[in-house]
CSV table of C-alpha atoms in Angstrom, one decimal:
chain,number,residue,atom,x,y,z
M,1403,UNK,CA,0.0,0.0,0.0
M,1404,UNK,CA,1.2,3.5,-0.9
M,1405,UNK,CA,0.8,6.4,1.6
M,1406,UNK,CA,0.9,10.2,1.0
M,1407,UNK,CA,2.3,12.3,3.8
M,1408,UNK,CA,1.8,16.1,3.4
M,1409,UNK,CA,4.5,17.8,5.3
M,1410,UNK,CA,4.0,21.4,6.4
M,1411,UNK,CA,6.1,23.7,8.5
M,1412,UNK,CA,3.7,24.0,11.5
M,1413,UNK,CA,2.7,27.1,13.2
M,1414,UNK,CA,2.0,28.5,16.8
M,1415,UNK,CA,-1.3,29.5,15.4
M,1416,UNK,CA,-3.4,26.3,15.7
M,1417,UNK,CA,-5.8,27.5,13.0
M,1418,UNK,CA,-3.0,27.4,10.5
M,1419,UNK,CA,-2.3,23.8,11.5
M,1420,UNK,CA,-5.9,23.0,11.2
M,1421,UNK,CA,-5.9,24.4,7.6
M,1422,UNK,CA,-3.3,21.8,6.7
M,1423,UNK,CA,-5.4,19.1,8.4
M,1424,UNK,CA,-8.4,20.1,6.4
M,1425,UNK,CA,-6.5,20.2,3.2
M,1426,UNK,CA,-5.2,16.7,4.1
M,1427,UNK,CA,-8.8,15.6,4.4
M,1428,UNK,CA,-9.5,17.0,0.9
M,1429,UNK,CA,-6.4,15.2,-0.4
M,1430,UNK,CA,-7.7,11.9,1.1
M,1431,UNK,CA,-11.1,12.3,-0.5
M,1432,UNK,CA,-9.7,13.2,-3.9
M,1433,UNK,CA,-6.8,10.7,-4.0
M,1434,UNK,CA,-9.1,7.9,-5.0
M,1435,UNK,CA,-7.3,4.6,-5.4
M,1436,UNK,CA,-3.9,6.2,-5.7
M,1437,UNK,CA,-3.1,6.3,-1.9
M,1438,UNK,CA,-4.4,3.9,0.6
M,1439,UNK,CA,-3.4,6.2,3.4
M,1440,UNK,CA,-3.2,10.1,3.4
M,1441,UNK,CA,-1.9,12.0,6.4
M,1442,UNK,CA,-0.1,15.2,7.4
M,1443,UNK,CA,2.9,15.9,9.6
M,1444,UNK,CA,4.7,19.0,10.7
M,1445,UNK,CA,8.4,20.0,10.7
M,1446,UNK,CA,7.9,21.8,14.0
M,1447,UNK,CA,5.5,23.5,16.4
M,1448,UNK,CA,2.6,21.0,15.7
M,1449,UNK,CA,1.8,17.3,15.9
M,1450,UNK,CA,2.6,14.8,14.5
M,1451,UNK,CA,6.2,15.3,13.7
M,1452,UNK,CA,7.6,14.0,10.4
M,1453,UNK,CA,9.1,10.8,12.0
M,1454,UNK,CA,5.8,10.1,13.8
M,1455,UNK,CA,3.8,10.8,10.6
M,1456,UNK,CA,5.9,8.3,8.7
M,1457,UNK,CA,5.6,5.8,11.6
M,1458,UNK,CA,1.8,6.2,11.4
M,1459,UNK,CA,1.9,5.5,7.6
M,1460,UNK,CA,4.0,2.3,8.2
M,1461,UNK,CA,1.7,1.2,11.1
M,1462,UNK,CA,-1.3,1.7,8.7
M,1463,UNK,CA,0.5,-0.8,6.3
M,1464,UNK,CA,2.3,1.4,3.8
M,1465,UNK,CA,5.0,-0.3,1.9
M,1466,UNK,CA,5.7,3.1,0.2
M,1467,UNK,CA,5.4,6.6,1.7
M,1468,UNK,CA,5.4,9.6,-0.6
M,1469,UNK,CA,6.4,12.8,1.3
M,1470,UNK,CA,5.0,16.0,-0.2
M,1471,UNK,CA,6.7,19.1,1.2
M,1472,UNK,CA,4.0,21.8,1.5
M,1473,UNK,CA,6.5,24.6,1.2
M,1474,UNK,CA,6.8,27.4,-1.4
M,1475,UNK,CA,10.6,27.7,-1.6
M,1476,UNK,CA,13.7,25.6,-1.4
M,1477,UNK,CA,14.9,26.9,1.9
M,1478,UNK,CA,16.8,25.0,4.6
M,1479,UNK,CA,13.6,23.2,5.6
M,1480,UNK,CA,13.1,21.7,2.2
M,1481,UNK,CA,16.8,21.1,1.2
M,1482,UNK,CA,18.1,19.9,4.6
M,1483,UNK,CA,15.6,19.5,7.5
M,1484,UNK,CA,13.0,17.4,5.9
M,1485,UNK,CA,15.4,15.1,4.0
M,1486,UNK,CA,17.4,14.5,7.3
M,1487,UNK,CA,14.3,13.4,9.2
M,1488,UNK,CA,13.1,11.2,6.3
M,1489,UNK,CA,16.6,9.6,6.0
M,1490,UNK,CA,16.5,8.5,9.6
M,1491,UNK,CA,13.2,6.7,9.2
M,1492,UNK,CA,14.3,5.2,5.9
M,1493,UNK,CA,17.3,3.8,7.8
M,1494,UNK,CA,15.0,2.5,10.4
M,1495,UNK,CA,12.8,0.8,7.8
M,1496,UNK,CA,15.1,-0.2,5.0
M,1497,UNK,CA,12.4,-2.5,3.5
M,1498,UNK,CA,10.1,0.4,3.0
M,1499,UNK,CA,10.3,2.9,0.2
M,1500,UNK,CA,10.2,6.5,1.6
M,1501,UNK,CA,10.6,9.1,-1.0
M,1502,UNK,CA,10.3,12.9,-1.0
M,1503,UNK,CA,8.8,14.5,-4.1
M,1504,UNK,CA,9.2,18.1,-5.3
M,1505,UNK,CA,7.9,20.8,-3.0
M,1506,UNK,CA,4.7,22.7,-3.7
M,1507,UNK,CA,6.6,25.8,-5.1
M,1508,UNK,CA,7.8,23.9,-8.1
M,1509,UNK,CA,4.4,22.3,-9.0
M,1510,UNK,CA,3.6,22.6,-12.7
M,1511,UNK,CA,-0.1,23.3,-11.7
M,1512,UNK,CA,0.8,26.3,-9.5
M,1513,UNK,CA,0.5,28.9,-12.2
M,1514,UNK,CA,-2.9,27.9,-13.3
M,1515,UNK,CA,-4.0,27.6,-9.6
M,1516,UNK,CA,-2.9,31.2,-9.0
M,1517,UNK,CA,-4.5,32.5,-12.2
M,1518,UNK,CA,-7.6,30.8,-11.1
M,1519,UNK,CA,-7.5,32.8,-7.9
M,1520,UNK,CA,-6.8,36.0,-9.7
M,1521,UNK,CA,-9.7,35.6,-12.0
M,1522,UNK,CA,-12.3,34.2,-9.5
M,1523,UNK,CA,-15.5,36.3,-9.5
M,1524,UNK,CA,-15.2,37.2,-5.8
M,1525,UNK,CA,-12.1,37.6,-3.7
M,1526,UNK,CA,-11.9,37.6,0.1
M,1527,UNK,CA,-11.1,41.3,0.4
O,581,UNK,CA,-6.1,47.7,-17.9
O,582,UNK,CA,-6.0,45.1,-15.2
O,583,UNK,CA,-2.8,44.2,-13.3
O,584,UNK,CA,-1.9,41.1,-11.3
O,585,UNK,CA,0.4,41.6,-8.3
O,586,UNK,CA,1.6,38.4,-6.7
O,587,UNK,CA,2.6,39.2,-3.1
O,588,UNK,CA,5.0,36.9,-1.3
O,589,UNK,CA,6.5,37.1,2.1
O,590,UNK,CA,10.1,37.8,1.1
O,591,UNK,CA,13.1,36.0,2.3
O,592,UNK,CA,16.7,36.8,3.4
O,593,UNK,CA,17.6,34.0,1.0
O,594,UNK,CA,17.7,35.8,-2.3
O,595,UNK,CA,17.2,32.5,-4.3
O,596,UNK,CA,13.8,32.2,-2.6
O,597,UNK,CA,12.8,35.6,-3.8
O,598,UNK,CA,14.1,34.7,-7.2
O,599,UNK,CA,11.8,31.7,-7.2
O,600,UNK,CA,8.9,34.1,-6.8
O,601,UNK,CA,10.2,36.3,-9.6
O,602,UNK,CA,10.5,33.3,-11.9
O,603,UNK,CA,7.0,32.2,-11.0
O,604,UNK,CA,5.8,35.7,-11.9
O,605,UNK,CA,7.4,35.3,-15.3
O,606,UNK,CA,5.5,32.1,-15.8
O,607,UNK,CA,2.3,33.8,-14.7
O,608,UNK,CA,2.9,36.7,-17.1
O,609,UNK,CA,3.4,34.3,-20.0
O,610,UNK,CA,0.3,32.2,-19.1
O,611,UNK,CA,-2.0,35.0,-18.2
O,612,UNK,CA,-2.8,35.7,-21.9
O,613,UNK,CA,-5.1,38.6,-22.4
O,614,UNK,CA,-6.5,38.5,-18.8
O,615,UNK,CA,-3.8,40.8,-17.3
O,616,UNK,CA,-2.0,43.6,-19.1
O,617,UNK,CA,0.6,43.8,-16.4
O,618,UNK,CA,1.9,41.0,-14.1
O,619,UNK,CA,4.4,41.7,-11.3
O,620,UNK,CA,5.4,40.5,-7.9
O,621,UNK,CA,6.0,42.4,-4.6
O,622,UNK,CA,7.2,41.4,-1.1
O,623,UNK,CA,5.8,42.0,2.3
O,624,UNK,CA,9.3,42.3,3.8
O,625,UNK,CA,13.0,41.5,3.2
O,626,UNK,CA,12.9,41.9,-0.6
O,627,UNK,CA,12.0,44.5,-3.3
O,628,UNK,CA,9.7,45.8,-4.4
O,629,UNK,CA,7.5,46.4,-1.4
O,630,UNK,CA,3.7,46.0,-1.7
O,631,UNK,CA,3.1,49.8,-2.0
O,632,UNK,CA,5.9,50.1,-4.6
O,633,UNK,CA,4.5,47.1,-6.5
O,634,UNK,CA,1.0,48.6,-6.6
O,635,UNK,CA,2.6,51.9,-7.6
O,636,UNK,CA,4.4,50.2,-10.5
O,637,UNK,CA,1.2,48.6,-11.7
O,638,UNK,CA,-0.5,52.0,-11.7
O,639,UNK,CA,2.4,53.6,-13.5
O,640,UNK,CA,2.1,50.9,-16.1
O,641,UNK,CA,-1.5,52.1,-16.6
O,642,UNK,CA,-3.6,49.7,-14.5
O,643,UNK,CA,-7.1,50.8,-13.6
O,644,UNK,CA,-7.6,47.7,-11.6
O,645,UNK,CA,-4.9,45.8,-9.5
O,646,UNK,CA,-5.6,42.2,-8.4
O,647,UNK,CA,-3.4,41.4,-5.4
O,648,UNK,CA,-2.8,37.6,-5.1
O,649,UNK,CA,-1.3,36.6,-1.7
O,650,UNK,CA,1.2,33.9,-2.2
O,651,UNK,CA,0.7,32.4,1.3
O,652,UNK,CA,-0.4,29.1,2.5
O,653,UNK,CA,-2.4,30.1,5.7
O,654,UNK,CA,-4.4,32.9,7.0
O,655,UNK,CA,-1.9,34.2,9.5
O,656,UNK,CA,-1.4,37.8,10.5
O,657,UNK,CA,0.3,38.7,7.2
O,658,UNK,CA,-2.7,37.6,5.2
O,659,UNK,CA,-5.4,38.9,7.5
O,660,UNK,CA,-3.8,42.2,8.6
O,661,UNK,CA,-0.5,43.2,7.1
O,662,UNK,CA,-1.3,42.9,3.4
O,663,UNK,CA,-4.8,44.5,3.7
O,664,UNK,CA,-3.3,47.4,5.6
O,665,UNK,CA,-0.7,48.1,3.1
O,666,UNK,CA,-3.2,47.7,0.2
O,667,UNK,CA,-5.7,50.0,1.9
O,668,UNK,CA,-3.2,52.8,2.1
O,669,UNK,CA,-2.6,52.7,-1.6
O,670,UNK,CA,-6.3,52.4,-2.3
O,671,UNK,CA,-6.8,55.6,-0.3
O,672,UNK,CA,-4.0,57.3,-2.3
O,673,UNK,CA,-5.7,56.2,-5.6
O,674,UNK,CA,-9.4,56.3,-5.0
O,675,UNK,CA,-10.1,56.1,-8.7
O,676,UNK,CA,-8.4,52.8,-9.1
O,677,UNK,CA,-9.8,49.4,-8.0
O,678,UNK,CA,-7.3,47.5,-5.8
O,679,UNK,CA,-8.6,44.2,-4.6
O,680,UNK,CA,-7.1,41.3,-2.7
O,681,UNK,CA,-8.3,37.9,-3.8
O,682,UNK,CA,-8.1,34.7,-1.7
O,683,UNK,CA,-4.6,33.5,-0.7
O,684,UNK,CA,-3.1,30.4,-2.3
O,685,UNK,CA,-3.8,28.1,0.6
O,686,UNK,CA,-7.5,28.3,-0.2
O,687,UNK,CA,-7.2,27.7,-3.9
O,688,UNK,CA,-9.6,25.1,-5.2
O,689,UNK,CA,-6.9,23.8,-7.5
O,690,UNK,CA,-4.4,23.2,-4.7
O,691,UNK,CA,-5.5,19.6,-4.0
O,692,UNK,CA,-5.0,18.5,-7.6
O,693,UNK,CA,-1.7,20.3,-7.7
O,694,UNK,CA,-0.5,18.4,-4.7
O,695,UNK,CA,-1.7,15.1,-6.0
O,696,UNK,CA,0.0,15.8,-9.2
O,697,UNK,CA,3.3,16.3,-7.4
O,698,UNK,CA,2.7,13.1,-5.3
O,699,UNK,CA,2.1,11.0,-8.3
O,700,UNK,CA,4.8,12.5,-10.6
O,701,UNK,CA,7.1,9.7,-12.0
O,702,UNK,CA,10.2,11.3,-10.5
O,703,UNK,CA,10.6,13.3,-7.3
O,704,UNK,CA,13.5,15.5,-6.3
O,705,UNK,CA,14.6,13.4,-3.5
């Protein structure tokens, strides 16, 4: 079974963490048959941590965990912190395939998503 | 003429700011006839500032400026800081229509964009 783990930064503002959790619910609903388990984890300031999130995926039966960094730029968190935490879990579970895909800021669909916002009939302002 | 102003947080890491500038170039290319001017601005740590970005749009001939917050959650920056800076420019230019649309984290296309990343054949890891 393949799991998707959305990894966000985490915030002291719990409502921001809840936004990530709600987005994860939407991901779960829309993922169809592609992922048998869809969860989120946080680099810091919120639970679960990245190692705990990966652990949960494995406990749920995932042979493969796809880590999706919910980040807009390739700063230290994306380049160093997330890979380090993932590598430790990969070492702990050598028989599972834990891979990190490109972070959100590089997504091919991002431009259309932003243009969609910009041309929506009603904004939030 | 209608302008699109993508507003990012800004970073001490100039490569992150350049990512926003490159994304803005993509937005400009893909916006077609919808926007006569596409630019970016930064809340802090990078240039141009939000007021300067709006000013540039108006100097370019924009009667309408659509501000798109390139943010993932509705923290203080989205709820307070950006609206405050935009309101000051709106007051300065009462004959222009400067509106803020929903921030990226609320975009309907975001779920598909993330699923696209998660199922891409090759990740960056």
